[in-house]
mmCIF file with all atom_site columns, N, CA and C in Angstrom:
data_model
loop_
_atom_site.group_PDB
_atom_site.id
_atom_site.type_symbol
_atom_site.label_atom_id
_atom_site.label_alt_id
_atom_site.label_comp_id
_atom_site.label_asym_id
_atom_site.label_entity_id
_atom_site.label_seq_id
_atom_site.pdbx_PDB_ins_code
_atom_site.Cartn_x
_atom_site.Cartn_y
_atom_site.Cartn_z
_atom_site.occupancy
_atom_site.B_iso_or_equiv
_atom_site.pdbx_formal_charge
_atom_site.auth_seq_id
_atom_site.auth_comp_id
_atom_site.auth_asym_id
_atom_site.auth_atom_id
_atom_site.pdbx_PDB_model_num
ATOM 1   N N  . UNK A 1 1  ? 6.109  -2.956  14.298  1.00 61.00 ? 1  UNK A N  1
ATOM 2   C CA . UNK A 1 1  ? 5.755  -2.903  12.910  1.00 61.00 ? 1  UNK A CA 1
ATOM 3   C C  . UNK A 1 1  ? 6.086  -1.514  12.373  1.00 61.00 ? 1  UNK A C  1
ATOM 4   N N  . UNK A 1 2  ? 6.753  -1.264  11.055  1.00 76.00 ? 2  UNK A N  1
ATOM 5   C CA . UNK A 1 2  ? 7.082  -0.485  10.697  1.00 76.00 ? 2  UNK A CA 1
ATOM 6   C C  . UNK A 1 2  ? 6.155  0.094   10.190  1.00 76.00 ? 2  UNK A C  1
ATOM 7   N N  . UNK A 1 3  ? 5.497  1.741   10.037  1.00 84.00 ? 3  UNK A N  1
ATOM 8   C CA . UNK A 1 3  ? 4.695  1.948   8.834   1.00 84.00 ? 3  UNK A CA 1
ATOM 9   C C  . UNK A 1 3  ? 5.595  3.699   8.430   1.00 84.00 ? 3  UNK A C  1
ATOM 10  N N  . UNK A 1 4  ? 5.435  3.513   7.022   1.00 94.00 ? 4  UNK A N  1
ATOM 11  C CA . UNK A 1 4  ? 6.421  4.621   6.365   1.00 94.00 ? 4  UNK A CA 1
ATOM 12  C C  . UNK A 1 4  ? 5.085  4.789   4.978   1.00 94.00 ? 4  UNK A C  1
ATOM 13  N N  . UNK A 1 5  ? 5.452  5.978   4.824   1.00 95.00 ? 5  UNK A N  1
ATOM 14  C CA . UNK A 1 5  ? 4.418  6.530   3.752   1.00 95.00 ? 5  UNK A CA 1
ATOM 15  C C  . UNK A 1 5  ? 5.459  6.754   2.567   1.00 95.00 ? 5  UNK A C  1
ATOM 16  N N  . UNK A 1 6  ? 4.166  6.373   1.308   1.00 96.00 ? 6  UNK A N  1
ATOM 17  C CA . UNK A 1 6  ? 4.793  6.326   -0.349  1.00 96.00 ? 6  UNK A CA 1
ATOM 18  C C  . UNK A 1 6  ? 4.559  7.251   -0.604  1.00 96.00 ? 6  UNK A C  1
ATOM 19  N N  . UNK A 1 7  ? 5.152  8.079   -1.329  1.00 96.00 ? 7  UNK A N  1
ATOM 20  C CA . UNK A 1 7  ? 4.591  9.603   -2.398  1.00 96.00 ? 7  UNK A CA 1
ATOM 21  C C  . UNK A 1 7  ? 4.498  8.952   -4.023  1.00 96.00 ? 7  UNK A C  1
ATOM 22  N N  . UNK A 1 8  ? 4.629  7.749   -4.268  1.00 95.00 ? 8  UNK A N  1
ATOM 23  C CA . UNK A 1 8  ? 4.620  6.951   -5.603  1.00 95.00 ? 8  UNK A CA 1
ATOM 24  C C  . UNK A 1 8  ? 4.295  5.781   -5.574  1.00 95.00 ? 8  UNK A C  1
ATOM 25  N N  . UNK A 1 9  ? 3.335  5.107   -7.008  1.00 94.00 ? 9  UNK A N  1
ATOM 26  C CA . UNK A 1 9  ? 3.069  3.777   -6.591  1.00 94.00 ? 9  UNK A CA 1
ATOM 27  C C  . UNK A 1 9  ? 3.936  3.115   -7.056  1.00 94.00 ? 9  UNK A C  1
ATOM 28  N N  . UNK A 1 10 ? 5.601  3.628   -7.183  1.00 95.00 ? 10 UNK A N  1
ATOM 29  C CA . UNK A 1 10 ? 6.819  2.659   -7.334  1.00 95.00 ? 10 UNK A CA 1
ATOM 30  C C  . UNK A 1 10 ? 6.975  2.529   -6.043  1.00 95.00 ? 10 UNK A C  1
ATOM 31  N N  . UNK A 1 11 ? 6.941  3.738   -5.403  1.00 95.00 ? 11 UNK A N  1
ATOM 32  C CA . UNK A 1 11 ? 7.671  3.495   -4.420  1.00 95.00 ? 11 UNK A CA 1
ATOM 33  C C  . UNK A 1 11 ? 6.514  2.872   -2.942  1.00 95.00 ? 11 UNK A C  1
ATOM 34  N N  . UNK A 1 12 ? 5.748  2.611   -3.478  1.00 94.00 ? 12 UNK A N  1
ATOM 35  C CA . UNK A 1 12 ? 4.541  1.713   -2.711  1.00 94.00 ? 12 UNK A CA 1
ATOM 36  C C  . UNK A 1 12 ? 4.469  0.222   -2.848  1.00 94.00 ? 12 UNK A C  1
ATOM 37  N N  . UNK A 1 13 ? 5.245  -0.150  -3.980  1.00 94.00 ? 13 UNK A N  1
ATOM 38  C CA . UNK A 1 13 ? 5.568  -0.972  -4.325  1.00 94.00 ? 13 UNK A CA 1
ATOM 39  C C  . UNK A 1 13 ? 6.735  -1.600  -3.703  1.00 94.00 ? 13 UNK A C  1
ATOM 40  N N  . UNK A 1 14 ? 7.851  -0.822  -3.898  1.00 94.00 ? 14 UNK A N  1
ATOM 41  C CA . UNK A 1 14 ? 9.345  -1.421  -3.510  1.00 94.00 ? 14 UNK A CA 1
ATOM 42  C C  . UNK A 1 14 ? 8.982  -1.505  -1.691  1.00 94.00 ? 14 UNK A C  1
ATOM 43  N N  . UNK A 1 15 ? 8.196  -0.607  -1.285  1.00 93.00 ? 15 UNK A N  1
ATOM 44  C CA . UNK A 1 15 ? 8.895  -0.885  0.658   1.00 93.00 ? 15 UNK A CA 1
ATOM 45  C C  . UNK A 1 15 ? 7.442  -2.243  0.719   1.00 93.00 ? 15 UNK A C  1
ATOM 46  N N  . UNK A 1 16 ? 6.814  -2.022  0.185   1.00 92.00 ? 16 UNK A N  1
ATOM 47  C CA . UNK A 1 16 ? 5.676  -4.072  0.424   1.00 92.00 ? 16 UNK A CA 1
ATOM 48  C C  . UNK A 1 16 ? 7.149  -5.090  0.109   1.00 92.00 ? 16 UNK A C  1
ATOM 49  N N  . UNK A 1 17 ? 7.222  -4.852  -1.302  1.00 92.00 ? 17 UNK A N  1
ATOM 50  C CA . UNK A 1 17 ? 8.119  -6.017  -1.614  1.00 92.00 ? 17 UNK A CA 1
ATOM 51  C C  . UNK A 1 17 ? 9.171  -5.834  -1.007  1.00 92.00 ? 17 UNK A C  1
ATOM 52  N N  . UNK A 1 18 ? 10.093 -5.263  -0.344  1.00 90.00 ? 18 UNK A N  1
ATOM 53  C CA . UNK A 1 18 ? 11.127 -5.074  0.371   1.00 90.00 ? 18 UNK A CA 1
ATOM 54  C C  . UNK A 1 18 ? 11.123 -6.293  1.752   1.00 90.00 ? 18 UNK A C  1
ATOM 55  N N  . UNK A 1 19 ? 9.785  -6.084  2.168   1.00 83.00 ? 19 UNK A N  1
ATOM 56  C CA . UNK A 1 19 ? 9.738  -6.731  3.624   1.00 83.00 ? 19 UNK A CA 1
ATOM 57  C C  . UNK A 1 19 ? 9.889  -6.398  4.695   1.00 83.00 ? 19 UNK A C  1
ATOM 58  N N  . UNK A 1 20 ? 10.847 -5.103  4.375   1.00 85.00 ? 20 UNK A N  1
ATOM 59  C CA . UNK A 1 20 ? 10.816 -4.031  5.641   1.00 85.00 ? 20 UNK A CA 1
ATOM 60  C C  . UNK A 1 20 ? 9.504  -3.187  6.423   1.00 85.00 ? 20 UNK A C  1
ATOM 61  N N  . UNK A 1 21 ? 8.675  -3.301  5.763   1.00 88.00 ? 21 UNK A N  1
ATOM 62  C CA . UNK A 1 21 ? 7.197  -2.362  6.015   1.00 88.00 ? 21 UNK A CA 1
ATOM 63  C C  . UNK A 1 21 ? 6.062  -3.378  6.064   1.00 88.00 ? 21 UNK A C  1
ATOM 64  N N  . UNK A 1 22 ? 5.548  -3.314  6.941   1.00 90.00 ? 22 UNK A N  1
ATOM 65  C CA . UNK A 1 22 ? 3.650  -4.123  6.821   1.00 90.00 ? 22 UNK A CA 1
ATOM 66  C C  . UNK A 1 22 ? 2.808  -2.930  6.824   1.00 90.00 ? 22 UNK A C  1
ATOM 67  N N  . UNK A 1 23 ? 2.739  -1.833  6.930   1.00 94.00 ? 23 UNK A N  1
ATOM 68  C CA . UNK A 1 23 ? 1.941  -1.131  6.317   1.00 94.00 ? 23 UNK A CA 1
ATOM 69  C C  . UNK A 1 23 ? 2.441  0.213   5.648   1.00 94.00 ? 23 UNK A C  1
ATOM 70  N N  . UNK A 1 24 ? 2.048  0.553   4.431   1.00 96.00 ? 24 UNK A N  1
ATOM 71  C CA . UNK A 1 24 ? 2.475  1.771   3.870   1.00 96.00 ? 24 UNK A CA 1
ATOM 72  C C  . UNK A 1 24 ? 1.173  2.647   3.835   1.00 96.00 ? 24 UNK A C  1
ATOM 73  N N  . UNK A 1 25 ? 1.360  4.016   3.861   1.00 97.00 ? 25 UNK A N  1
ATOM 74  C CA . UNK A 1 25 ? 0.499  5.055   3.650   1.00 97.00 ? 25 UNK A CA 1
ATOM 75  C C  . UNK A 1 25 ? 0.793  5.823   2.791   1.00 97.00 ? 25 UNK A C  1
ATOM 76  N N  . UNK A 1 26 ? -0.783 5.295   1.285   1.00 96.00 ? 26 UNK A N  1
ATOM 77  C CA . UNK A 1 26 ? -0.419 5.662   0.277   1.00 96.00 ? 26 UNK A CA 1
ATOM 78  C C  . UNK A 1 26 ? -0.580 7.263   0.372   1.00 96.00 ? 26 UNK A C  1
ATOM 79  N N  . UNK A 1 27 ? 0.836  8.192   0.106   1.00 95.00 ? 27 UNK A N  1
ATOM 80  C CA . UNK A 1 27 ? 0.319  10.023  0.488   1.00 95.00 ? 27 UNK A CA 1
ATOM 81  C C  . UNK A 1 27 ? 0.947  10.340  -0.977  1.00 95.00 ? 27 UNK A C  1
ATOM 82  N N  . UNK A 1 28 ? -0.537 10.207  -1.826  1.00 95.00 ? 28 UNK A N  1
ATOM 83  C CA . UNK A 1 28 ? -0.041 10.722  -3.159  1.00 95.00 ? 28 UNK A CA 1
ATOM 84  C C  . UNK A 1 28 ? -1.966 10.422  -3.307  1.00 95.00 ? 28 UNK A C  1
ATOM 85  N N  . UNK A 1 29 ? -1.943 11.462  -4.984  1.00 94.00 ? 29 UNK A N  1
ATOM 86  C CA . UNK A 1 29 ? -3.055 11.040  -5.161  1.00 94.00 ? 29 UNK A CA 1
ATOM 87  C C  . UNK A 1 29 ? -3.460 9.921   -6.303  1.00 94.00 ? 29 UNK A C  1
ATOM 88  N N  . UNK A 1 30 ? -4.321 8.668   -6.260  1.00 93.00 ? 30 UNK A N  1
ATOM 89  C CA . UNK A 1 30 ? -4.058 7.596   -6.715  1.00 93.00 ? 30 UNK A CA 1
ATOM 90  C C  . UNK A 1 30 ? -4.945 7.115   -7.982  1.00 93.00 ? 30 UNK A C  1
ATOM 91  N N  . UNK A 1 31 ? -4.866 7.072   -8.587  1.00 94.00 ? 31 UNK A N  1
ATOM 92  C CA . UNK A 1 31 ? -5.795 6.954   -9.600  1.00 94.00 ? 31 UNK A CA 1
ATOM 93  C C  . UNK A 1 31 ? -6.497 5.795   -9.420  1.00 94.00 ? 31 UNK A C  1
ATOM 94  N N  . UNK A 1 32 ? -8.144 5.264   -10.239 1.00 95.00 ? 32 UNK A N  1
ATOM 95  C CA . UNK A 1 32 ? -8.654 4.420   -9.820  1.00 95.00 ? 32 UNK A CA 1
ATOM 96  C C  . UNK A 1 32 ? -8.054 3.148   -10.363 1.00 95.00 ? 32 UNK A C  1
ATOM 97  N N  . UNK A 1 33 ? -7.268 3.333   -11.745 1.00 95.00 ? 33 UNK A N  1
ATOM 98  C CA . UNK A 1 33 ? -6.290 2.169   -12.351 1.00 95.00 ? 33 UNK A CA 1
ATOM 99  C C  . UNK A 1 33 ? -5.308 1.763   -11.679 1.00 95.00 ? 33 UNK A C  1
ATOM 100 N N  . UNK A 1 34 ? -4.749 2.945   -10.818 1.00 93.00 ? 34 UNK A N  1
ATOM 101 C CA . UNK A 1 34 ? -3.498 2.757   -10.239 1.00 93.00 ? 34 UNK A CA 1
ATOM 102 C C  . UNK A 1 34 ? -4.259 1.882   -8.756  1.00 93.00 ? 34 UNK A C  1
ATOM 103 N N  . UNK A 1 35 ? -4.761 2.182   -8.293  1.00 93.00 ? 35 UNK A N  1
ATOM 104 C CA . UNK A 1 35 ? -5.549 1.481   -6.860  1.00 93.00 ? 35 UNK A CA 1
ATOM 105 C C  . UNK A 1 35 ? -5.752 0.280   -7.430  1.00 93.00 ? 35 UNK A C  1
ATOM 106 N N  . UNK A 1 36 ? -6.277 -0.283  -8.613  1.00 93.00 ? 36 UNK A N  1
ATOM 107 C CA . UNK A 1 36 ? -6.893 -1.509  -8.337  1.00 93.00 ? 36 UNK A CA 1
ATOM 108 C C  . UNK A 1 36 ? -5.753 -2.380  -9.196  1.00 93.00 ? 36 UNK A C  1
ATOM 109 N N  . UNK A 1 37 ? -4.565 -1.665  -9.668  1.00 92.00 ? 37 UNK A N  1
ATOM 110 C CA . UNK A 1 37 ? -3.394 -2.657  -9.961  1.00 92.00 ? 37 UNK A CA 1
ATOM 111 C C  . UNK A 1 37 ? -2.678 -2.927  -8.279  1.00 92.00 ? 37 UNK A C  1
ATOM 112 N N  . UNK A 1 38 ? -2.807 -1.733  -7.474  1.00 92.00 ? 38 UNK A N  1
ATOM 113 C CA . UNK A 1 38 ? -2.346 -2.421  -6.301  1.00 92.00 ? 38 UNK A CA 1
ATOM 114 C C  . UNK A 1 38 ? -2.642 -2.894  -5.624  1.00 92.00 ? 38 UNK A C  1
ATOM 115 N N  . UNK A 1 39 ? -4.180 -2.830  -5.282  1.00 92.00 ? 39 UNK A N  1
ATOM 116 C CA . UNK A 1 39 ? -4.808 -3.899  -5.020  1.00 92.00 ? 39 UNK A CA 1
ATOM 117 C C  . UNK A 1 39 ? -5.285 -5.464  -5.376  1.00 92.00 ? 39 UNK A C  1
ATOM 118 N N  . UNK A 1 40 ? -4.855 -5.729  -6.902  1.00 92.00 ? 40 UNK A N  1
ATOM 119 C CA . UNK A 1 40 ? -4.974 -7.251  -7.253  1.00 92.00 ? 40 UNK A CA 1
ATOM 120 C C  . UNK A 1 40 ? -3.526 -7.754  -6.957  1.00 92.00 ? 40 UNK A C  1
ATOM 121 N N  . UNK A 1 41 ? -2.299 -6.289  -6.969  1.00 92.00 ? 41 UNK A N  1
ATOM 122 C CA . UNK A 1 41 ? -1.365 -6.942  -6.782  1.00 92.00 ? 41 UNK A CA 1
ATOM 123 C C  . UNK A 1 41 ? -0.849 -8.034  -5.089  1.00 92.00 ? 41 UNK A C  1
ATOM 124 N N  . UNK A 1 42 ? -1.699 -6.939  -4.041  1.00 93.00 ? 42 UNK A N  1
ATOM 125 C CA . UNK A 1 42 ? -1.230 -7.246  -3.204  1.00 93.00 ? 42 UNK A CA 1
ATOM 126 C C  . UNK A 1 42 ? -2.406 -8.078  -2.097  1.00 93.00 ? 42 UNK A C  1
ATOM 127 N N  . UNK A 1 43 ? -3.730 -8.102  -2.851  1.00 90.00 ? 43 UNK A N  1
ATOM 128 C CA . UNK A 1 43 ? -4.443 -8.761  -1.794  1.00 90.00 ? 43 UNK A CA 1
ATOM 129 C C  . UNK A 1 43 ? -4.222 -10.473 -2.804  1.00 90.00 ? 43 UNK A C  1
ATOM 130 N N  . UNK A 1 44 ? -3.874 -10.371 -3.213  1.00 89.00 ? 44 UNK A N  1
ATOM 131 C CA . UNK A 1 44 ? -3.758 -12.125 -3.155  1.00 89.00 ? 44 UNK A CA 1
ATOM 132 C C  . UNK A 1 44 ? -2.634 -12.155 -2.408  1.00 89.00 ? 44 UNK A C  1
ATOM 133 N N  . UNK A 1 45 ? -1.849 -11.756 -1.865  1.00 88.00 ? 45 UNK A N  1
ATOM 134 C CA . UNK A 1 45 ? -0.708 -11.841 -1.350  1.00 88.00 ? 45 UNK A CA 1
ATOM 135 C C  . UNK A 1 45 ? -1.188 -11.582 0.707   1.00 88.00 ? 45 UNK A C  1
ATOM 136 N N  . UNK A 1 46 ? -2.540 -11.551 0.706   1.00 90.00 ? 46 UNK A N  1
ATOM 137 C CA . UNK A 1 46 ? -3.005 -11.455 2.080   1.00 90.00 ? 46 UNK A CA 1
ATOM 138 C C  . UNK A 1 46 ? -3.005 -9.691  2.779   1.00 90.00 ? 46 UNK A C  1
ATOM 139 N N  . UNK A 1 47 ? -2.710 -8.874  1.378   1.00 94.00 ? 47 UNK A N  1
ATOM 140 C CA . UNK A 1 47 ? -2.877 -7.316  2.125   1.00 94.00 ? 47 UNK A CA 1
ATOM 141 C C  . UNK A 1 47 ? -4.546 -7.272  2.558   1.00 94.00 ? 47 UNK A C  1
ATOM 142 N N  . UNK A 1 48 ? -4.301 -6.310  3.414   1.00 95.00 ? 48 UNK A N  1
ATOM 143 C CA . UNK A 1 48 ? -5.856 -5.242  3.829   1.00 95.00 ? 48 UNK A CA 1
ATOM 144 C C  . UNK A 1 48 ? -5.541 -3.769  3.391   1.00 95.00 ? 48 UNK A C  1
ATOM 145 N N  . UNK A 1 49 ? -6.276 -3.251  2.329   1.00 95.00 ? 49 UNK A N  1
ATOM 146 C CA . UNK A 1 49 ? -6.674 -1.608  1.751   1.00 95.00 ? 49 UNK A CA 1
ATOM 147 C C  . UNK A 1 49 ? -7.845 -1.245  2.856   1.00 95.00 ? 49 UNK A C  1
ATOM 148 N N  . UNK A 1 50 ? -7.526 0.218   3.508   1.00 95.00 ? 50 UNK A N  1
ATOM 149 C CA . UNK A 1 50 ? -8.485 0.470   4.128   1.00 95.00 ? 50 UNK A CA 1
ATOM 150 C C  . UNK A 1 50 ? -8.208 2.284   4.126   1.00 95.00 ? 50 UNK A C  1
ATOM 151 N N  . UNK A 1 51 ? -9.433 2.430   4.059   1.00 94.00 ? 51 UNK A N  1
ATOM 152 C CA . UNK A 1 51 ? -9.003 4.684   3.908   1.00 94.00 ? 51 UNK A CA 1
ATOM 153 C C  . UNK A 1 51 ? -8.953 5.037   5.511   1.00 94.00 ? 51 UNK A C  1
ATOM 154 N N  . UNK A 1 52 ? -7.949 5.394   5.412   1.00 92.00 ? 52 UNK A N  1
ATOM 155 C CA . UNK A 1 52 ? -8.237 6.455   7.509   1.00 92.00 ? 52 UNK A CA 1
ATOM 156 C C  . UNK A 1 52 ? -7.916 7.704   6.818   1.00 92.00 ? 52 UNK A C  1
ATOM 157 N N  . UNK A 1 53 ? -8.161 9.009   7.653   1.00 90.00 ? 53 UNK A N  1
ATOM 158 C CA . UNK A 1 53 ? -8.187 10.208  7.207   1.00 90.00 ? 53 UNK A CA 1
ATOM 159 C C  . UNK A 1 53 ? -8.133 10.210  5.963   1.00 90.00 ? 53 UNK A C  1
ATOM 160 N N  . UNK A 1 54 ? -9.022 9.691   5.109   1.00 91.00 ? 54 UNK A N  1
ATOM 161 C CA . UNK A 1 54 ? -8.314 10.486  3.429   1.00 91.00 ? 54 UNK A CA 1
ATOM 162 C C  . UNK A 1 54 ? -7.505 9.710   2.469   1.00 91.00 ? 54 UNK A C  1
ATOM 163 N N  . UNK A 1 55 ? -6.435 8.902   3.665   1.00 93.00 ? 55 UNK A N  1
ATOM 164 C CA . UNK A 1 55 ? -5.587 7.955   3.116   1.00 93.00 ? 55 UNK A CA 1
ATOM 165 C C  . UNK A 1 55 ? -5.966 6.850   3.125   1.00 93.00 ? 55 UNK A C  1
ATOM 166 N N  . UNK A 1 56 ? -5.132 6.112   1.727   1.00 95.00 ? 56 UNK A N  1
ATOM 167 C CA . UNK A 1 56 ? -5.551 4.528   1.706   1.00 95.00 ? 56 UNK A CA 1
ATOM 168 C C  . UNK A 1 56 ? -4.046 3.990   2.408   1.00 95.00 ? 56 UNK A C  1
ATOM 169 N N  . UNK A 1 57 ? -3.814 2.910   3.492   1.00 96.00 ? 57 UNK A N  1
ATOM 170 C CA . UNK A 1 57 ? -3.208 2.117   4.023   1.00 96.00 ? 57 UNK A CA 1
ATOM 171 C C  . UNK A 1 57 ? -3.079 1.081   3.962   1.00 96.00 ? 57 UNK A C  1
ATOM 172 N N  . UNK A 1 58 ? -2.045 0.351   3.139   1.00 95.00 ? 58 UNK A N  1
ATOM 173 C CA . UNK A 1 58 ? -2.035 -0.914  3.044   1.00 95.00 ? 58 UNK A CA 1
ATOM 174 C C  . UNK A 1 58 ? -0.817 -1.662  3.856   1.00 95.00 ? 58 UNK A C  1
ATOM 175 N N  . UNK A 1 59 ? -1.803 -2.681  4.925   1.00 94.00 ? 59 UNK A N  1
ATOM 176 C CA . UNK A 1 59 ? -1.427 -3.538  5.709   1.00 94.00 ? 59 UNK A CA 1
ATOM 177 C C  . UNK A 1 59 ? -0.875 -5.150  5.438   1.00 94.00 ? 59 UNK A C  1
ATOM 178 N N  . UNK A 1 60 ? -0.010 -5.080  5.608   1.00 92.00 ? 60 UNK A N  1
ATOM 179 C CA . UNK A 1 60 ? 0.573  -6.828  5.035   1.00 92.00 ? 60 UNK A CA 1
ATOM 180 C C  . UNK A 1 60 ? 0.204  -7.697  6.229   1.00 92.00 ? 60 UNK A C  1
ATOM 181 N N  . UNK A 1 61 ? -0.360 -9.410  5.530   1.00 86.00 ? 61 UNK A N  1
ATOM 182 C CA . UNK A 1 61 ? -0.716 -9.873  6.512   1.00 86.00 ? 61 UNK A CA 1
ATOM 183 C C  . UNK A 1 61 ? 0.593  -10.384 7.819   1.00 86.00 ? 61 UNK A C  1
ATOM 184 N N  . UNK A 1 62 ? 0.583  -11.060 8.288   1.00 75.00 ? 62 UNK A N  1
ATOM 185 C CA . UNK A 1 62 ? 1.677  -11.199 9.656   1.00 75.00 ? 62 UNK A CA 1
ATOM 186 C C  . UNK A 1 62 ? 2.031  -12.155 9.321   1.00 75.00 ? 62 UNK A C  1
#
């Protein structure tokens, strides 16, 4: 499983939808609008948001 970190929530966007990545590490700082557009975007779609060190990580389901 690939995991590669975003510095943007474009670019947090393009490597989910790409298909190449099941988990990205969001390394930017995220606003609470910006978190919960990516989060409605991607948990109906079967993601898991979870914080490790600091960071939020979002895992695609398998």
């Amino acid at each position: 499983m690939k995991i590669t970190s975003a510095k943007s929530l474009k670019k947090a966007n393009e490597l989910l939808r790409s298909g190449d990545c099941r988990e990205v590490i969001l390394d930017f700082n995220i606003s609470a609008d910006e978190f919960f557009e990516l989060a409605d975007r991607w948990a109906e779609k079967g993601a898991k948001i979870k914080k490790e060190d600091g960071r939020f990580i979002i895992r695609l389901a398998k």
